[in-house]
Amino acid sequence: MEKLLEVNNLTKRYAQGNVLARISITAVDNVSFYVKPAEIFTLAGESGCGKTTTAKLVLGFEEATAGTMLHNGNTRSRREKTWLTKGVQAIFQDPFSTFNPLRTVDSYFHETVRNFRLARSKKDAIAHIDQKLRLVGLTYEDFAGKYPNEFSGGQLQRISIARALVTDPKLLIADEPVSMVDASLRMSIVNLFKRLRDELGVSILYITHDLATAYYVSDRIAIMFRGNIVEMGTVERVLMNPRHPYSQLLRDSIPQADPKKRWATKVTLAELEQEEYLRQGCKFAGRCPDVMDVCKSVVPTDIHIDDVFVKCHLYAEEKK
Ligand SMILES: Nc1ncnc2c1ncn2[C@@H]1O[C@H](COP(=O)(O)OP(=O)(O)O)[C@@H](O)[C@H]1O
Ligand SMILES: [Mg+2]
């Protein structure tokens, strides 16, 4: 099987706390996954589970503590800085922080065209940029000479996607790309991802805490919890029939209509975060409705069952 991106045993430890109480948390703990050509692969999980850290490691913005990454079958040494090439581009959560408010947005596009020598003349450059903008439903005339604040958040996010497409990448890494976009425009952006996959064969590493859009766009999905991938497989298997108790909890919490409830969940989560990262055995043991003694001391291995990987002792028992 062809793999565009392959990540093996990726680990990142961070020091936290102060000089008196120094602790180290493993924000990304032995994470392995791959992304195939023309596939949308999603990393999903609540805030603080290690999604952004994983993205930064893959992009080379942070150095991994351990692990290897392959792009098109080529290894990238941990220190190599040239990982972010024409072939891999990133899209971030806040389009307003992607663009300097004092620069016109078109200047970014022209700069990329120049840096990668993608056009022979200004006319060529404009045609190339216009073609990318049309993919996201805009045109060169719509944006030439304008500053970021002249666009809505949704438009600016489309523009940042068009900008990522200028180099004709094969892989887009999108970290929470719709979480700051109005709910009414979210679907149009995730639909755009589907079109890029289907029409241009682009792969997307889609990072989100939103299972509804994840279900809608993903081919395969990995559920993260406190630095670990706890369940991974096709989106139908993982979200329609979740096996890991945490995936079940997450899936059942999708329609959180009551705002009071949502607030309460967030508070407990924040307080638990460090405690759970430091936990021996399974990181979910403290909240798991199916917890067993072994969970509190032994880290579960990845169990392969029905084409899904589940990191849970329940299934080790089942397989025996
Ligand atoms: N630079 C850093 N220094 C120390 N801890 C960090 C740093 N970056 C992230 N973390 C910690 O790593 C964990 C995972 O964070 P992050 O990858 O941002 O999660 P997510 O994107 O899923 O919300 C969190 O507990 C966070 O506090
Ligand atoms: Mg994040």
Short mmCIF file of N, CA and C and ligand atoms in Angstrom, two decimals, residues 14-16 25 27-28 45-54 56 62 175-176 207 273 277, ligand 1:
data_model
loop_
_atom_site.label_atom_id
_atom_site.label_comp_id
_atom_site.label_asym_id
_atom_site.label_seq_id
_atom_site.Cartn_x
_atom_site.Cartn_y
_atom_site.Cartn_z
N TYR A 14 7.27 17.39 27.17
CA TYR A 14 7.42 18.80 27.54
C TYR A 14 7.64 18.90 29.03
N ALA A 15 8.50 19.86 29.41
CA ALA A 15 8.65 20.16 30.83
C ALA A 15 7.56 21.16 31.19
N GLN A 16 6.92 20.96 32.32
CA GLN A 16 5.92 21.92 32.79
C GLN A 16 6.18 22.22 34.26
N ILE A 25 5.50 16.08 30.97
CA ILE A 25 4.36 15.35 30.42
C ILE A 25 4.68 14.89 29.00
N ALA A 27 3.25 14.79 25.83
CA ALA A 27 2.11 15.38 25.12
C ALA A 27 1.72 14.51 23.93
N VAL A 28 2.73 13.86 23.32
CA VAL A 28 2.48 12.90 22.25
C VAL A 28 3.27 11.66 22.61
N GLY A 45 -10.10 14.65 18.99
CA GLY A 45 -10.02 14.53 20.44
C GLY A 45 -10.26 15.88 21.05
N GLU A 46 -10.52 15.86 22.36
CA GLU A 46 -10.80 17.12 23.05
C GLU A 46 -9.53 17.96 23.15
N SER A 47 -9.73 19.20 23.52
CA SER A 47 -8.61 20.10 23.74
C SER A 47 -7.61 19.49 24.73
N GLY A 48 -6.33 19.64 24.44
CA GLY A 48 -5.31 19.14 25.35
C GLY A 48 -4.99 17.67 25.21
N CYS A 49 -5.27 17.08 24.05
CA CYS A 49 -4.94 15.66 23.90
C CYS A 49 -3.69 15.44 23.06
N GLY A 50 -3.11 16.53 22.52
CA GLY A 50 -1.86 16.38 21.78
C GLY A 50 -1.99 16.54 20.27
N LYS A 51 -3.12 17.04 19.80
CA LYS A 51 -3.33 17.15 18.36
C LYS A 51 -2.38 18.18 17.73
N THR A 52 -2.36 19.38 18.30
CA THR A 52 -1.51 20.43 17.73
C THR A 52 -0.04 20.07 17.83
N THR A 53 0.34 19.45 18.94
CA THR A 53 1.74 19.03 19.08
C THR A 53 2.09 18.04 17.97
N THR A 54 1.19 17.11 17.68
CA THR A 54 1.43 16.16 16.60
C THR A 54 1.62 16.91 15.27
N LYS A 56 2.58 20.00 14.79
CA LYS A 56 3.84 20.74 14.80
C LYS A 56 5.04 19.83 14.55
N GLU A 62 8.39 21.69 15.64
CA GLU A 62 8.93 21.26 16.92
C GLU A 62 9.75 20.01 16.67
N ASP A 175 -5.08 22.24 11.03
CA ASP A 175 -5.28 22.15 12.48
C ASP A 175 -6.47 23.02 12.89
N GLU A 176 -7.57 22.39 13.23
CA GLU A 176 -8.81 23.07 13.64
C GLU A 176 -9.20 24.16 12.62
N ILE A 207 -7.36 17.95 11.57
CA ILE A 207 -7.26 17.92 13.02
C ILE A 207 -8.44 18.68 13.60
N GLU A 273 -6.49 17.49 33.32
CA GLU A 273 -5.53 17.30 32.23
C GLU A 273 -4.16 16.80 32.68
N TYR A 277 -2.42 13.08 32.27
CA TYR A 277 -1.16 12.88 31.52
C TYR A 277 -0.15 12.11 32.36
N1 LIG B 1 5.33 24.24 24.55
C1 LIG B 1 4.74 23.51 25.51
N2 LIG B 1 5.28 23.40 26.74
C2 LIG B 1 4.69 22.65 27.70
N3 LIG B 1 3.55 21.97 27.52
C3 LIG B 1 2.96 22.03 26.32
C4 LIG B 1 3.50 22.82 25.25
N4 LIG B 1 2.68 22.69 24.15
C5 LIG B 1 1.68 21.89 24.53
N5 LIG B 1 1.83 21.49 25.82
C6 LIG B 1 0.94 20.58 26.55
O1 LIG B 1 0.76 19.41 25.78
C7 LIG B 1 -0.58 18.93 25.89
C8 LIG B 1 -1.16 18.78 24.50
O2 LIG B 1 -1.32 20.07 23.93
P1 LIG B 1 -1.80 20.31 22.43
O3 LIG B 1 -0.97 19.49 21.51
O4 LIG B 1 -1.86 21.76 22.19
O5 LIG B 1 -3.28 19.69 22.47
P2 LIG B 1 -4.55 19.93 21.53
O6 LIG B 1 -4.07 20.56 20.27
O7 LIG B 1 -5.12 18.57 21.35
O8 LIG B 1 -5.47 20.82 22.29
C9 LIG B 1 -1.31 19.92 26.78
O9 LIG B 1 -1.35 19.41 28.09
C10 LIG B 1 -0.46 21.16 26.72
O10 LIG B 1 -0.56 21.89 27.93
#
